[in-house]
Tab-separated table of C-alpha atoms in Angstrom:
chain	number	residue	atom	x	y	z
A	1	MET	CA	-19.884	-30.259	-3.960
A	2	SER	CA	-22.061	-31.410	-6.830
A	3	ILE	CA	-23.749	-28.805	-8.977
A	4	GLY	CA	-26.236	-31.418	-10.205
A	5	TRP	CA	-28.045	-31.679	-6.900
A	6	LEU	CA	-28.332	-27.921	-6.722
A	7	LYS	CA	-29.867	-27.913	-10.199
A	8	ARG	CA	-32.362	-30.597	-9.212
A	9	LEU	CA	-33.170	-28.732	-6.054
A	10	PHE	CA	-33.852	-25.489	-7.882
A	11	ALA	CA	-35.180	-26.881	-11.169
A	12	PRO	CA	-38.551	-25.075	-11.095
A	13	ASP	CA	-36.974	-21.717	-10.876
A	14	ALA	CA	-35.023	-20.533	-13.891
A	15	ARG	CA	-33.363	-17.728	-11.978
A	16	ILE	CA	-32.095	-20.145	-9.377
A	17	ASP	CA	-30.844	-22.323	-12.243
A	18	ILE	CA	-28.816	-19.422	-13.561
A	19	MET	CA	-27.451	-18.664	-10.126
A	20	THR	CA	-26.520	-22.288	-9.629
A	21	GLU	CA	-24.706	-22.251	-12.926
A	22	GLN	CA	-22.860	-19.088	-11.914
A	23	LEU	CA	-21.960	-20.699	-8.644
A	24	GLY	CA	-20.472	-23.598	-10.585
A	25	GLU	CA	-18.426	-21.182	-12.667
A	26	LEU	CA	-17.215	-19.389	-9.567
A	27	ARG	CA	-16.283	-22.667	-7.977
A	28	SER	CA	-14.140	-23.553	-10.946
A	29	GLU	CA	-12.612	-20.066	-10.995
A	30	VAL	CA	-11.700	-20.327	-7.316
A	31	ALA	CA	-10.157	-23.727	-8.037
A	32	THR	CA	-8.157	-22.258	-10.938
A	33	LEU	CA	-7.026	-19.389	-8.743
A	34	GLY	CA	-5.924	-21.894	-6.149
A	35	GLN	CA	-3.741	-23.572	-8.754
A	36	ARG	CA	-2.299	-20.226	-9.842
A	37	VAL	CA	-1.510	-19.266	-6.242
A	38	SER	CA	0.207	-22.610	-5.722
A	39	MET	CA	2.257	-22.060	-8.888
A	40	ALA	CA	3.219	-18.542	-7.791
A	41	GLU	CA	4.240	-19.853	-4.372
A	42	ARG	CA	6.248	-22.656	-5.942
A	43	ASP	CA	7.992	-20.213	-8.290
A	44	ALA	CA	8.821	-17.944	-5.386
A	45	ARG	CA	10.326	-20.887	-3.521
A	46	GLU	CA	12.054	-22.828	-6.232
A	47	THR	CA	12.996	-20.607	-9.125
A	48	ALA	CA	14.792	-17.330	-9.483
A	49	ILE	CA	11.909	-15.635	-11.219
A	50	PHE	CA	12.429	-11.966	-11.992
A	51	GLU	CA	10.990	-10.035	-9.075
A	52	ALA	CA	8.921	-7.562	-11.095
A	53	ALA	CA	7.379	-10.383	-13.093
A	54	ARG	CA	6.528	-12.191	-9.872
A	55	GLN	CA	4.945	-9.053	-8.482
A	56	ARG	CA	2.883	-8.583	-11.632
A	57	ARG	CA	1.573	-12.118	-11.319
A	58	VAL	CA	0.708	-11.597	-7.682
A	59	ALA	CA	-1.077	-8.341	-8.526
A	60	ALA	CA	-3.024	-10.077	-11.298
A	61	LEU	CA	-4.096	-12.739	-8.814
A	62	ALA	CA	-5.207	-10.123	-6.333
A	63	ARG	CA	-7.249	-8.354	-9.024
A	64	ALA	CA	-8.887	-11.622	-10.092
A	65	MET	CA	-9.766	-12.310	-6.478
A	66	ARG	CA	-11.387	-8.926	-6.033
A	67	VAL	CA	-13.527	-9.568	-9.123
A	68	ILE	CA	-14.577	-12.977	-7.862
A	69	GLY	CA	-15.305	-11.565	-4.420
A	70	LYS	CA	-17.627	-8.958	-5.950
A	71	ARG	CA	-19.384	-11.601	-8.027
A	72	LEU	CA	-19.878	-13.734	-4.935
A	73	ASP	CA	-21.359	-10.710	-3.144
A	74	THR	CA	-23.807	-10.148	-5.989
A	75	LEU	CA	-24.765	-13.783	-6.073
A	76	ALA	CA	-25.218	-13.896	-2.311
A	77	SER	CA	-27.569	-10.917	-2.385
A	78	ARG	CA	-29.633	-12.579	-5.142
A	79	VAL	CA	-29.798	-15.861	-3.243
A	80	LYS	CA	-31.086	-13.976	-0.225
A	81	ASP	CA	-34.105	-12.938	-2.305
A	82	HIS	CA	-35.057	-16.608	-2.553
A	83	ASP	CA	-34.934	-17.317	1.135
A	84	GLY	CA	-35.916	-20.848	1.944
A	85	ARG	CA	-34.952	-22.570	-1.255
A	86	GLY	CA	-31.796	-20.476	-1.444
A	87	ASN	CA	-30.379	-21.727	1.847
A	88	GLU	CA	-28.355	-24.535	0.296
A	89	ALA	CA	-26.950	-22.211	-2.327
A	90	GLY	CA	-26.179	-19.694	0.412
A	91	GLU	CA	-24.170	-22.300	2.279
A	92	ALA	CA	-22.289	-23.184	-0.884
A	93	ILE	CA	-21.491	-19.505	-1.399
A	94	ALA	CA	-20.272	-19.257	2.195
A	95	ARG	CA	-17.922	-22.186	1.550
A	96	LEU	CA	-16.616	-20.515	-1.615
A	97	ARG	CA	-16.106	-17.290	0.322
A	98	ALA	CA	-14.041	-19.168	2.895
A	99	SER	CA	-11.899	-20.679	0.121
A	100	LEU	CA	-11.462	-17.290	-1.478
A	101	LEU	CA	-10.489	-15.706	1.835
A	102	ALA	CA	-7.875	-18.391	2.435
A	103	LEU	CA	-6.436	-17.777	-1.033
A	104	THR	CA	-6.502	-14.012	-0.499
A	105	ILE	CA	-4.472	-14.338	2.673
A	106	ARG	CA	-1.875	-16.400	0.807
A	107	VAL	CA	-1.701	-13.871	-2.030
A	108	GLU	CA	-1.427	-10.908	0.341
A	109	ALA	CA	1.489	-12.581	2.058
A	110	GLU	CA	3.172	-12.893	-1.356
A	111	ALA	CA	2.435	-9.263	-2.202
A	112	ASP	CA	3.645	-7.777	1.065
A	113	ASP	CA	6.640	-5.816	-0.182
A	114	THR	CA	6.715	-3.808	3.003
A	115	ARG	CA	7.564	-6.868	5.075
A	116	ARG	CA	10.111	-8.055	2.497
A	117	ILE	CA	11.810	-4.669	2.081
A	118	ALA	CA	11.765	-3.780	5.789
A	119	THR	CA	13.065	-7.178	6.856
A	120	ALA	CA	15.906	-7.046	4.325
A	121	LEU	CA	16.794	-3.508	5.396
A	122	LEU	CA	16.779	-4.354	9.104
A	123	GLU	CA	18.929	-7.412	8.462
A	124	ARG	CA	21.485	-5.267	6.609
A	125	ILE	CA	21.472	-2.680	9.406
A	126	ALA	CA	21.956	-5.409	12.009
A	127	ALA	CA	24.852	-6.791	9.961
A	128	ASN	CA	26.364	-3.282	9.849
A	129	ASN	CA	26.016	-3.234	6.089
A	130	PRO	CA	23.216	-0.729	5.472
A	131	PRO	CA	22.575	0.835	2.093
A	132	ASP	CA	23.863	4.380	1.542
A	133	GLN	CA	20.565	5.600	0.279
A	134	PRO	CA	17.659	5.554	2.677
A	135	GLY	CA	15.225	5.202	-0.154
B	1	MET	CA	7.487	14.766	22.667
B	2	SER	CA	7.650	13.027	19.349
B	3	THR	CA	8.642	14.139	15.922
B	4	ILE	CA	7.393	14.294	12.402
B	5	VAL	CA	9.979	12.671	10.174
B	6	ILE	CA	10.159	13.676	6.535
B	7	ALA	CA	12.216	11.744	3.987
B	8	PRO	CA	11.957	13.881	0.856
B	9	PHE	CA	14.204	11.901	-1.462
B	10	SER	CA	14.144	8.333	-2.679
B	11	ASN	CA	16.803	6.706	-4.811
B	12	SER	CA	14.996	7.618	-8.004
B	13	ALA	CA	13.951	11.141	-8.947
B	14	ILE	CA	10.841	9.850	-10.696
B	15	ARG	CA	9.431	8.943	-7.290
B	16	ASP	CA	10.292	12.204	-5.533
B	17	TRP	CA	7.586	14.713	-4.704
B	18	PRO	CA	8.874	18.173	-5.726
B	19	SER	CA	11.093	19.942	-3.179
B	20	ALA	CA	8.934	23.065	-3.424
B	21	HIS	CA	5.950	21.026	-2.273
B	22	PHE	CA	7.941	19.637	0.650
B	23	ALA	CA	8.850	23.193	1.662
B	24	THR	CA	5.192	24.242	1.541
B	25	LEU	CA	4.231	21.133	3.510
B	26	ILE	CA	6.688	22.029	6.277
B	27	ASP	CA	5.263	25.528	6.298
B	28	LEU	CA	1.757	24.154	6.786
B	29	LEU	CA	2.848	21.655	9.426
B	30	LEU	CA	4.599	24.350	11.438
B	31	ASP	CA	1.239	26.072	11.750
B	32	ARG	CA	-0.580	22.911	12.743
B	33	TRP	CA	2.070	21.000	14.720
B	34	PRO	CA	2.554	22.919	17.972
B	35	GLU	CA	6.085	23.674	19.067
B	36	ARG	CA	5.636	21.695	22.269
B	37	SER	CA	4.736	18.603	20.238
B	38	GLY	CA	8.193	18.151	18.856
B	39	LEU	CA	10.542	18.665	15.965
B	40	ILE	CA	10.125	18.185	12.276
B	41	ARG	CA	13.185	16.178	11.262
B	42	VAL	CA	14.149	15.887	7.616
B	43	ILE	CA	16.302	12.847	6.962
B	44	GLY	CA	18.406	11.558	4.106
B	45	THR	CA	21.929	10.731	3.066
B	46	PRO	CA	24.916	13.077	3.419
B	47	GLY	CA	24.729	13.688	-0.327
B	48	GLN	CA	21.150	14.885	-0.023
B	49	ARG	CA	22.034	17.431	2.639
B	50	PRO	CA	22.435	20.439	0.289
B	51	ARG	CA	19.101	19.699	-1.367
B	52	VAL	CA	17.406	19.446	2.014
B	53	ASP	CA	19.108	22.697	3.076
B	54	SER	CA	17.304	24.417	0.233
B	55	ILE	CA	14.017	23.063	1.594
B	56	VAL	CA	14.485	23.930	5.272
B	57	ARG	CA	16.666	27.034	5.248
B	58	THR	CA	13.830	29.486	5.844
B	59	TYR	CA	12.471	27.672	8.882
B	60	PRO	CA	13.583	28.045	12.513
B	61	ALA	CA	16.329	25.557	13.321
B	62	ASP	CA	14.781	24.781	16.693
B	63	ARG	CA	11.687	23.433	14.953
B	64	VAL	CA	12.912	22.004	11.669
B	65	THR	CA	16.205	20.163	11.435
B	66	ASN	CA	18.185	18.894	8.490
B	67	ASP	CA	19.433	15.542	9.785
B	68	CYS	CA	20.725	14.223	6.483
B	69	GLY	CA	23.900	12.261	7.132
B	70	ARG	CA	23.729	12.955	10.873
B	71	MET	CA	21.775	9.919	11.937
B	72	PRO	CA	23.259	6.451	11.679
B	73	TRP	CA	20.824	3.813	10.464
B	74	PRO	CA	20.040	2.380	13.932
B	75	GLU	CA	19.077	5.885	15.038
B	76	VAL	CA	16.950	6.297	11.918
B	77	VAL	CA	15.190	3.037	12.789
B	78	THR	CA	14.503	4.240	16.345
B	79	GLU	CA	13.221	7.547	15.031
B	80	LEU	CA	10.910	5.801	12.564
B	81	ARG	CA	9.569	3.553	15.319
B	82	THR	CA	8.744	6.421	17.652
B	83	ALA	CA	7.750	9.232	15.300
B	84	ALA	CA	4.300	10.777	15.466
B	85	CYS	CA	4.216	10.489	11.692
B	86	VAL	CA	6.572	9.689	8.834
B	87	VAL	CA	6.177	11.325	5.442
B	88	GLY	CA	7.946	9.760	2.506
B	89	ASN	CA	7.831	8.951	-1.160
B	90	ASN	CA	7.596	5.459	-2.579
B	91	SER	CA	10.774	4.524	-0.772
B	92	GLY	CA	12.370	2.214	1.751
B	93	ILE	CA	11.757	4.728	4.546
B	94	ALA	CA	7.997	4.653	3.987
B	95	HIS	CA	8.035	0.848	3.891
B	96	LEU	CA	10.080	0.684	7.077
B	97	ALA	CA	7.783	3.106	8.916
B	98	ALA	CA	4.724	1.183	7.706
B	99	PHE	CA	6.337	-2.040	8.891
B	100	PHE	CA	6.643	-0.542	12.388
B	101	ASP	CA	2.982	0.546	12.254
B	102	THR	CA	4.070	4.144	12.680
B	103	PRO	CA	1.559	6.581	11.167
B	104	THR	CA	2.852	6.900	7.622
B	105	VAL	CA	1.889	9.169	4.759
B	106	CYS	CA	3.286	7.930	1.475
B	107	ILE	CA	3.279	10.261	-1.512
B	108	PHE	CA	3.193	7.763	-4.312
B	109	GLY	CA	4.044	8.817	-7.857
B	110	GLY	CA	2.406	7.342	-10.895
B	111	SER	CA	5.459	5.521	-12.193
B	112	HIS	CA	4.558	2.261	-10.494
B	113	GLN	CA	1.406	0.320	-9.652
B	114	ARG	CA	0.351	1.564	-6.249
B	115	LEU	CA	-1.660	-1.540	-5.423
B	116	GLU	CA	1.431	-3.597	-6.066
B	117	TRP	CA	4.115	-1.531	-4.393
B	118	ARG	CA	2.402	0.555	-1.741
B	119	PRO	CA	3.633	0.383	1.836
B	120	ILE	CA	1.406	-1.886	3.893
B	121	GLY	CA	0.775	-1.162	7.549
B	122	PHE	CA	-1.662	-0.439	10.316
B	123	ASN	CA	-1.744	3.310	9.694
B	124	VAL	CA	-0.628	4.082	6.152
B	125	THR	CA	-2.208	6.775	4.022
B	126	LEU	CA	-1.323	6.618	0.375
B	127	LEU	CA	-1.660	9.772	-1.695
B	128	SER	CA	-1.497	9.291	-5.410
B	129	ARG	CA	-2.814	10.602	-8.707
B	130	THR	CA	-3.576	8.349	-11.566
B	131	ILE	CA	-3.116	10.134	-14.838
B	132	GLY	CA	-3.249	8.790	-18.375
B	133	CYS	CA	0.409	7.802	-18.644
B	134	SER	CA	0.470	5.932	-15.315
B	135	PRO	CA	2.097	3.524	-14.636
B	136	CYS	CA	4.993	4.504	-16.900
B	137	HIS	CA	7.690	2.373	-15.181
B	138	LEU	CA	10.257	5.093	-15.978
B	139	ASP	CA	13.341	5.269	-13.770
B	140	HIS	CA	14.395	8.892	-14.146
B	141	GLY	CA	12.474	12.075	-13.559
B	142	ALA	CA	14.166	13.652	-16.545
B	143	SER	CA	12.564	11.059	-18.821
B	144	CYS	CA	9.046	12.168	-17.897
B	145	ALA	CA	7.467	14.039	-20.780
B	146	TYR	CA	4.836	15.547	-18.519
B	147	GLY	CA	7.082	17.115	-15.888
B	148	LEU	CA	6.117	14.610	-13.164
B	149	ALA	CA	2.496	15.751	-13.322
B	150	CYS	CA	1.414	12.776	-11.196
B	151	LEU	CA	3.469	14.165	-8.307
B	152	TRP	CA	3.020	17.900	-8.845
B	153	GLU	CA	-0.734	17.441	-8.726
B	154	ILE	CA	-0.626	16.159	-5.154
B	155	GLU	CA	-1.116	19.334	-3.167
B	156	PRO	CA	0.837	20.102	0.029
B	157	GLY	CA	-2.413	21.002	1.812
B	158	GLU	CA	-3.768	17.556	1.086
B	159	VAL	CA	-0.614	15.960	2.470
B	160	ALA	CA	-0.704	18.162	5.587
B	161	ASP	CA	-4.320	17.088	6.198
B	162	ALA	CA	-3.297	13.447	5.809
B	163	VAL	CA	-0.395	13.909	8.247
B	164	MET	CA	-2.569	15.449	10.934
B	165	ALA	CA	-5.262	12.778	10.484
B	166	ALA	CA	-2.631	10.025	10.683
B	167	ILE	CA	-1.248	11.518	13.910
B	168	VAL	CA	-4.717	11.542	15.474
B	169	ARG	CA	-5.305	7.943	14.368
B	170	GLY	CA	-1.909	6.979	15.762
B	171	ARG	CA	-2.732	8.498	19.151
B	172	THR	CA	-6.081	6.768	19.306
B	173	LYS	CA	-4.727	3.540	17.798
B	174	GLN	CA	-7.221	3.582	14.964
B	175	MET	CA	-6.497	1.584	11.902
B	176	VAL	CA	-6.923	3.120	8.462
B	177	PRO	CA	-9.932	1.369	6.941
B	178	ARG	CA	-8.821	-0.966	4.219
B	179	GLU	CA	-10.817	0.833	1.537
B	180	ALA	CA	-9.180	4.117	2.528
B	181	HIS	CA	-5.911	2.844	1.087
B	182	GLU	CA	-7.592	3.175	-2.241
B	183	GLY	CA	-10.169	5.740	-1.204
B	184	THR	CA	-7.587	8.413	-0.558
B	185	ILE	CA	-6.312	8.019	-4.064
B	186	ALA	CA	-7.730	10.544	-6.461
């Protein structure tokens, strides 16, 4: 998606210009997040990264995503005020939302300690090698 | 009939809600959990049995049982799957119950990031207090300079309310709204 065409489309309106610029920033932030998620996934697969450190990175990603999600919400509500000329921008925001949602699902899967802990515990119980401490 | 399962001890004292609060919680639940509904079972390891005895000794044995060391793990798993509600600290038991989508109330101390380590499930209520020193990442209760204030400040009445609400949601198959995971945190 080109930001230039959005700028041309909304050139007469300075507020739309600002929103378009913000949209561009968000797009690049979502792209950066995508790279960070890929790195976290690769680390989880390929390297023996210290678990707590991995969890901290996943939590940081989740926080960044919440911030971006809120900024997208704000932007979407402002675009709505410019109905008509804001349609294109609205569609672009919807696409960014979809990207963000896809990333969020990947991050949540990484952060799901419950699944990891429960699965490990059930495997040990099935193998008749449970931990002494149920905690 | 189903049971309320309580796992009062984790493998780190810094994550354990005070025993006195657990005793008060049982007291409150006995009033609100009718006898015909089922038992309150307190579970743990054989080594935790004396500590649990001190929690349950004043309650009628036909309503509250100390099952520490009496239930093999497969039986614990079955109990967690079928319980009306499971109450635990930030521990494997709470994670396991959440994994089974059993109504779960997790009393989460301030030592760790709750958003990072909370149990995730269909019907999990997380009760936590964020105070200035949280998260401290300490491993031992004795190291806490503030006497585990983050856990003492979670009142038994609040936990009892959460348990009863979780049971109702479990019966009606309602999911805890996502924001409630954080909304129930004071």
